[in-house]
Short mmCIF file of C-alpha atoms in Angstrom, two decimals:
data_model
loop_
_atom_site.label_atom_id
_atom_site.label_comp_id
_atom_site.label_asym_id
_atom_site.label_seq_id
_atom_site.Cartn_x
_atom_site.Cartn_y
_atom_site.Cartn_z
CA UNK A 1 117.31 34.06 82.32
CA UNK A 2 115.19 34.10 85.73
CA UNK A 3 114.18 37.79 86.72
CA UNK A 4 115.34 39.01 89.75
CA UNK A 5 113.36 39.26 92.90
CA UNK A 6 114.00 43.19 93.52
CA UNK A 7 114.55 45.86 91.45
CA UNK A 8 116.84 48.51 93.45
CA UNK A 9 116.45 51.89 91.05
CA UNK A 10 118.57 54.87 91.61
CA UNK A 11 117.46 58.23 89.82
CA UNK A 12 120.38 60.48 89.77
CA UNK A 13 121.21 63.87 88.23
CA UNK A 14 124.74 65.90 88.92
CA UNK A 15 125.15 63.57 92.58
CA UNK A 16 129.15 62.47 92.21
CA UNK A 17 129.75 62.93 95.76
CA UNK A 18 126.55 60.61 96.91
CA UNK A 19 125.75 58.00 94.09
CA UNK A 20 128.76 55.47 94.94
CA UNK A 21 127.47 55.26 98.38
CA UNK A 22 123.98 54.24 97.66
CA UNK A 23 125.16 51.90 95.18
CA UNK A 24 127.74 50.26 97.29
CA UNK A 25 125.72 49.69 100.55
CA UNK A 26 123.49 47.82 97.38
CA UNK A 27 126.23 45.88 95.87
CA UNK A 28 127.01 44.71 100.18
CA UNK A 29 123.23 42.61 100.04
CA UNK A 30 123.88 39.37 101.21
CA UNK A 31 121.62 38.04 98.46
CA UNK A 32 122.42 38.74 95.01
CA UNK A 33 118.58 38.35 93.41
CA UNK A 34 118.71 41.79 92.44
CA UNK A 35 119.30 44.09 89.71
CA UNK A 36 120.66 47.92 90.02
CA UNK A 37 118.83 50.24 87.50
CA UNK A 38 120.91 53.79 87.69
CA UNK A 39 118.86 56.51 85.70
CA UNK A 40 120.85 59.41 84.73
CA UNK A 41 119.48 62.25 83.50
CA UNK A 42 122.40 63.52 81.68
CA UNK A 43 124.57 64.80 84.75
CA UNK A 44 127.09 67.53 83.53
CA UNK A 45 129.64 66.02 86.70
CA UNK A 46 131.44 63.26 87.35
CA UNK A 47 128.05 60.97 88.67
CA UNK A 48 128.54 58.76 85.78
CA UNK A 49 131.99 58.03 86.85
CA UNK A 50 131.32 57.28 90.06
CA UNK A 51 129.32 54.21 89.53
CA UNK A 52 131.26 50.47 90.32
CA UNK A 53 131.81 48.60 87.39
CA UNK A 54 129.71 45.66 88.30
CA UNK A 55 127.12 43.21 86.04
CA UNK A 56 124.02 43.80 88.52
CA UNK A 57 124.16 47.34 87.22
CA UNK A 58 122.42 48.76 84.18
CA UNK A 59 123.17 52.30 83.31
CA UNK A 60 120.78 54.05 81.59
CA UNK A 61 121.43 57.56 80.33
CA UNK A 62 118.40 59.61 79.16
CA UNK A 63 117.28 63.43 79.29
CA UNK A 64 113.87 63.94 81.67
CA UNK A 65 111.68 66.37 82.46
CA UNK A 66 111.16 65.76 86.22
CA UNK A 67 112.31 63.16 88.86
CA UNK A 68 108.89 61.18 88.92
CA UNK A 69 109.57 61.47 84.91
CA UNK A 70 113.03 59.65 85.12
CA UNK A 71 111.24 57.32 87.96
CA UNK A 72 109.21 56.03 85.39
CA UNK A 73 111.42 55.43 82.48
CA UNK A 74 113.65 53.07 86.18
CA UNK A 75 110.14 51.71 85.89
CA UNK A 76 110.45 51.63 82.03
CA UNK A 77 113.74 49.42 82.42
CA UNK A 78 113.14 47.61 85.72
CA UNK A 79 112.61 43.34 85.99
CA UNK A 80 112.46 42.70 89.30
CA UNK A 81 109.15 41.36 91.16
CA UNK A 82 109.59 44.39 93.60
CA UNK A 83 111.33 47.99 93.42
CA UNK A 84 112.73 50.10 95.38
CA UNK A 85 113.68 53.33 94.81
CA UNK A 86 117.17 54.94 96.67
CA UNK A 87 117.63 58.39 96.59
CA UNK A 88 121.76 59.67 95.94
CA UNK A 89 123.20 59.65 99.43
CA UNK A 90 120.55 57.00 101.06
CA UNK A 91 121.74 53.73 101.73
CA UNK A 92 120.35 50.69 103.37
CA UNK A 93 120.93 50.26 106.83
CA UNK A 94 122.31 47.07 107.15
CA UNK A 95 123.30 44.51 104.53
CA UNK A 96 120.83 42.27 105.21
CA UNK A 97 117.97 43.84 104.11
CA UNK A 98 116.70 42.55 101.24
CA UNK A 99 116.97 39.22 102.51
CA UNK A 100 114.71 40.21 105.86
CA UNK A 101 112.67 41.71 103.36
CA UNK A 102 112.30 38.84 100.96
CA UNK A 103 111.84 36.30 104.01
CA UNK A 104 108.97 38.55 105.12
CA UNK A 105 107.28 38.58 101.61
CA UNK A 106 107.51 34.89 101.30
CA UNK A 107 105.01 33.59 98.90
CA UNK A 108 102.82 36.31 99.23
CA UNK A 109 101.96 39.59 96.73
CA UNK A 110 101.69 42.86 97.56
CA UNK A 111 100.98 46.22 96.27
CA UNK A 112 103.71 47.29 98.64
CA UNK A 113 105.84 46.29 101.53
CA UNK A 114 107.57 48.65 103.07
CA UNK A 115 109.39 48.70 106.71
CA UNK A 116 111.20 51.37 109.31
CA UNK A 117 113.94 54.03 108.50
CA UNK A 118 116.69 55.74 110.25
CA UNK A 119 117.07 59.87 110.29
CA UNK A 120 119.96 61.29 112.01
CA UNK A 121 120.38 58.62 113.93
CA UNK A 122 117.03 58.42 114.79
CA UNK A 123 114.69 55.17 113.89
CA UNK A 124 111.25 56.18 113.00
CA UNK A 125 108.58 53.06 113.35
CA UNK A 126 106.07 53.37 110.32
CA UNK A 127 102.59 51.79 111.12
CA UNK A 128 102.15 48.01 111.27
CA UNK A 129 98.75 48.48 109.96
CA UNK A 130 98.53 51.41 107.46
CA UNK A 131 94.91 53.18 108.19
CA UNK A 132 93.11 56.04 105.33
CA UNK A 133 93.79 58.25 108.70
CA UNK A 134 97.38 57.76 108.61
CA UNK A 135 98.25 58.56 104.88
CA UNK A 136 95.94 61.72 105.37
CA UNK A 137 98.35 62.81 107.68
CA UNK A 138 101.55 61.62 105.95
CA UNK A 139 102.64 59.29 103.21
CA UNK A 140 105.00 56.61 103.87
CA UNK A 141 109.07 57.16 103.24
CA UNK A 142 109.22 56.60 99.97
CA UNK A 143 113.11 54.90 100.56
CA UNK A 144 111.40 52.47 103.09
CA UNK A 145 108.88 50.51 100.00
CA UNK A 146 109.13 47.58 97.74
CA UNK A 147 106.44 48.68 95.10
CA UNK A 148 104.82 45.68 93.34
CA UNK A 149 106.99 45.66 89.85
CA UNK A 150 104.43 44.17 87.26
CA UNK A 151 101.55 46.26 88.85
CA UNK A 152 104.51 49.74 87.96
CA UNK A 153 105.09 48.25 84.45
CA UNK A 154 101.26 48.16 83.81
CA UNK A 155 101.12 52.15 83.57
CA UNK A 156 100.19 52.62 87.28
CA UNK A 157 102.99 54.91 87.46
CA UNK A 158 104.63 58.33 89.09
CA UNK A 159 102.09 61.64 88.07
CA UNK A 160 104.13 63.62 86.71
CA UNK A 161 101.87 66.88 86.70
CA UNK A 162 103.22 66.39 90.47
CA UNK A 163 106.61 67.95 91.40
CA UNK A 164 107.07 66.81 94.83
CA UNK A 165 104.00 64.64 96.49
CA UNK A 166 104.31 62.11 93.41
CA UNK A 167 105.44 58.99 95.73
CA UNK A 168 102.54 60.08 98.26
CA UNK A 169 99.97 59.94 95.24
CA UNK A 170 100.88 56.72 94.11
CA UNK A 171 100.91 55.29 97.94
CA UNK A 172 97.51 56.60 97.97
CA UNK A 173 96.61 55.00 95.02
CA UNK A 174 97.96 51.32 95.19
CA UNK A 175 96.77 51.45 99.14
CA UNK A 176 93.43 51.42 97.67
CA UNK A 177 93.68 48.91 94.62
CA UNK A 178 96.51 46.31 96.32
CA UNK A 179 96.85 44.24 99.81
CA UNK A 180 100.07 46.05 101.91
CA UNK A 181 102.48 44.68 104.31
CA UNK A 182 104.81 46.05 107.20
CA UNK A 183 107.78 44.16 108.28
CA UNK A 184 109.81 44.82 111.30
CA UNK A 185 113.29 45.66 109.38
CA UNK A 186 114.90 49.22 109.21
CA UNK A 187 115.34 49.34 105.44
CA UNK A 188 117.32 52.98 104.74
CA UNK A 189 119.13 55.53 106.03
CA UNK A 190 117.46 58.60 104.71
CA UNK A 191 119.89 61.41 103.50
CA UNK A 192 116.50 63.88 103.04
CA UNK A 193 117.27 68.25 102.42
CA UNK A 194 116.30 67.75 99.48
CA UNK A 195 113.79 70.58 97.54
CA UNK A 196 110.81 69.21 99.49
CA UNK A 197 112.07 70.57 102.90
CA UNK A 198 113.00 74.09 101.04
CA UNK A 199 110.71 77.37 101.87
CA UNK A 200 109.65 76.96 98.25
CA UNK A 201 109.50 73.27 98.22
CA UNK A 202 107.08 74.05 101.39
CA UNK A 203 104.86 75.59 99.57
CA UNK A 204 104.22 73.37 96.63
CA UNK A 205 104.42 70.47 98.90
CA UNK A 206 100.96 71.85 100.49
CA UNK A 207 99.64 73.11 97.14
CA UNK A 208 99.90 69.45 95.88
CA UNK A 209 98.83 67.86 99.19
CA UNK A 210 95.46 69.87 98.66
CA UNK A 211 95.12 68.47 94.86
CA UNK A 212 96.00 64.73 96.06
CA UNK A 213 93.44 64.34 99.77
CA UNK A 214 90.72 65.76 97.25
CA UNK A 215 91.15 62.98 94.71
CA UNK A 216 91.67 60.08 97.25
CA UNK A 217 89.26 61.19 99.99
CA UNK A 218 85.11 62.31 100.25
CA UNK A 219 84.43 65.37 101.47
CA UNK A 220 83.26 63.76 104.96
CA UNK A 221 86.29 62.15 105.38
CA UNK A 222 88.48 65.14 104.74
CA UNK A 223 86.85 67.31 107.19
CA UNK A 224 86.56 64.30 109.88
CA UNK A 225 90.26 64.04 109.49
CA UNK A 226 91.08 67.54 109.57
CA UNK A 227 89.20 68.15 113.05
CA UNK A 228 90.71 64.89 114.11
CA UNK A 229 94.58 66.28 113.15
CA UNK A 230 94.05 69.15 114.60
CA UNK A 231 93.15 67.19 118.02
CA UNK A 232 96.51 66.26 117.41
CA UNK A 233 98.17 69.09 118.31
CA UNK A 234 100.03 69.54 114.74
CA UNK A 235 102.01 72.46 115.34
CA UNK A 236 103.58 71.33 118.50
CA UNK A 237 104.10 68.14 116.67
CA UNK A 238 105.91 69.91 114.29
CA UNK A 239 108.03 72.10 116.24
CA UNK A 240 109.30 68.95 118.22
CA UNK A 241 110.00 67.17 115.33
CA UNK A 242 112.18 70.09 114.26
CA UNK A 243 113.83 70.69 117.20
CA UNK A 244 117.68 71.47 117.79
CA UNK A 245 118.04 69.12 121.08
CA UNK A 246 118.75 65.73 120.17
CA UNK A 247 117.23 64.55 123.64
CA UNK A 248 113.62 66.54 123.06
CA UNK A 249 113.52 64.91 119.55
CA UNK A 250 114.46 60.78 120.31
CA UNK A 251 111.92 61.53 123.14
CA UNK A 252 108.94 62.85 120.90
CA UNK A 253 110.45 59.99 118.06
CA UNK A 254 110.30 56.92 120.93
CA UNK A 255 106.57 58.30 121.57
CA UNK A 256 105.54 57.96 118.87
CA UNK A 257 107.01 54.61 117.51
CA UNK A 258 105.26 53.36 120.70
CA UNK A 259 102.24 54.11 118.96
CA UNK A 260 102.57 53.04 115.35
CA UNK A 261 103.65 49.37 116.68
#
């Protein structure tokens, strides 16, 4: 039996009232050379329940001791050339997707390919060209990538001493080691709130950030960087990206997908 071309792994703990929606806007691909690996770590609700009875899906039911943890035992199960991991409650933002996505691969092989998302509405443009400047400032959307599959099942996997910048460490990683690609497709609609955007999620999230620039960047490069973000007006940045009017934040949104075309 031929191995599918994608891998589409959903991690899910205690999510009944977002897991069928993920799962469905999967099962609506208009190509079928996938495979849906659902990791549950033992949900106490109805998630289990929830999930179609369908043969692309492969339940797996297993105790873990963190979300990059039950990442990598998806990893543990997956086939496909490339995965993707979906978040309970993200979907894909169209059903043709993994068909733009597979058309844009072609014959080639990357470390990953990854493309736009949606927020609120909102489309947010990730780079075409992904520069050691840009993932200092942010990692890609972790919804929005096709990781290469045999380069995951090789051990190059999720840190786990990590509780919350795990995808960005692994970005950082295979950006260094493997070719990437952009292509122009909106892959997800991202759900985010999750513990990352909490006060205390905050706080580790900049804790780890710390750990993670000093193991993927020199010392020069982390204070050239620094000087240059804060040229950037960060805090303004930030406060528009946060803002309550819708109009203040597709403005400061359509600025800067201008410049990450």
């Amino acid at each position: 039996m031929s191995k599918p071309f994608f891998t589409i792994a959903v991690v899910s703990l205690n999510a009944e009232k977002l897991i069928k929606m993920t799962i469905d806007s999967a099962l609506e691909q208009t190509i079928d050379d996938y495979e849906i690996i659902v990791k549950d770590g033992l949900s106490k609700d109805g998630t289990v329940s929830q999930i179609p009875s369908d043969p692309k899906i492969k339940l797996y039911e297993e105790s873990d001791k963190s979300i990059y943890d039950a990442m990598n035992q998806a990893i543990g199960h997956s086939s496909g050339k490339y995965v993707i991991f979906m978040n309970c409650g993200d979907v894909f933002a169209s059903n043709d997707v993994l068909e733009k996505i597979k058309e844009g691969i072609g014959d080639g092989q990357y470390g990953m390919v990854y493309g736009d998302y949606t927020r609120d509405g909102i489309v947010h443009k990730q780079p075409s060209v992904l520069s050691r400047f840009y993932m200092y400032r942010t990692p890609l959307c972790h919804q929005t990538i096709f990781f290469d599959g045999e380069y995951l099942r090789d051990g190059n996997v999720y840190n786990t001493d990590y509780k919350i910048l795990g995808d960005y460490d692994l970005e950082l990683r295979i950006m260094v080691n493997k070719p990437t690609k952009y292509i122009n497709c909106t892959v997800c609609a991202y759900l985010g709130g999750g513990v990352s955007e909490s006060e205390k999620g905050i706080r580790q999230k900049k804790s780890e950030r710390e750990r993670i620039l000093k193991n993927n960047y020199t010392k020069k490069e982390r204070v050239k960087f620094y000087v240059h973000r804060k040229l950037t007006f960060p805090k303004l940045r930030s406060k528009l990206v946060r803002s309550k009017n819708p109009m203040i934040k597709k403005l400061y949104q359509k600025t800067v997908n201008s410049l990450n075309r």
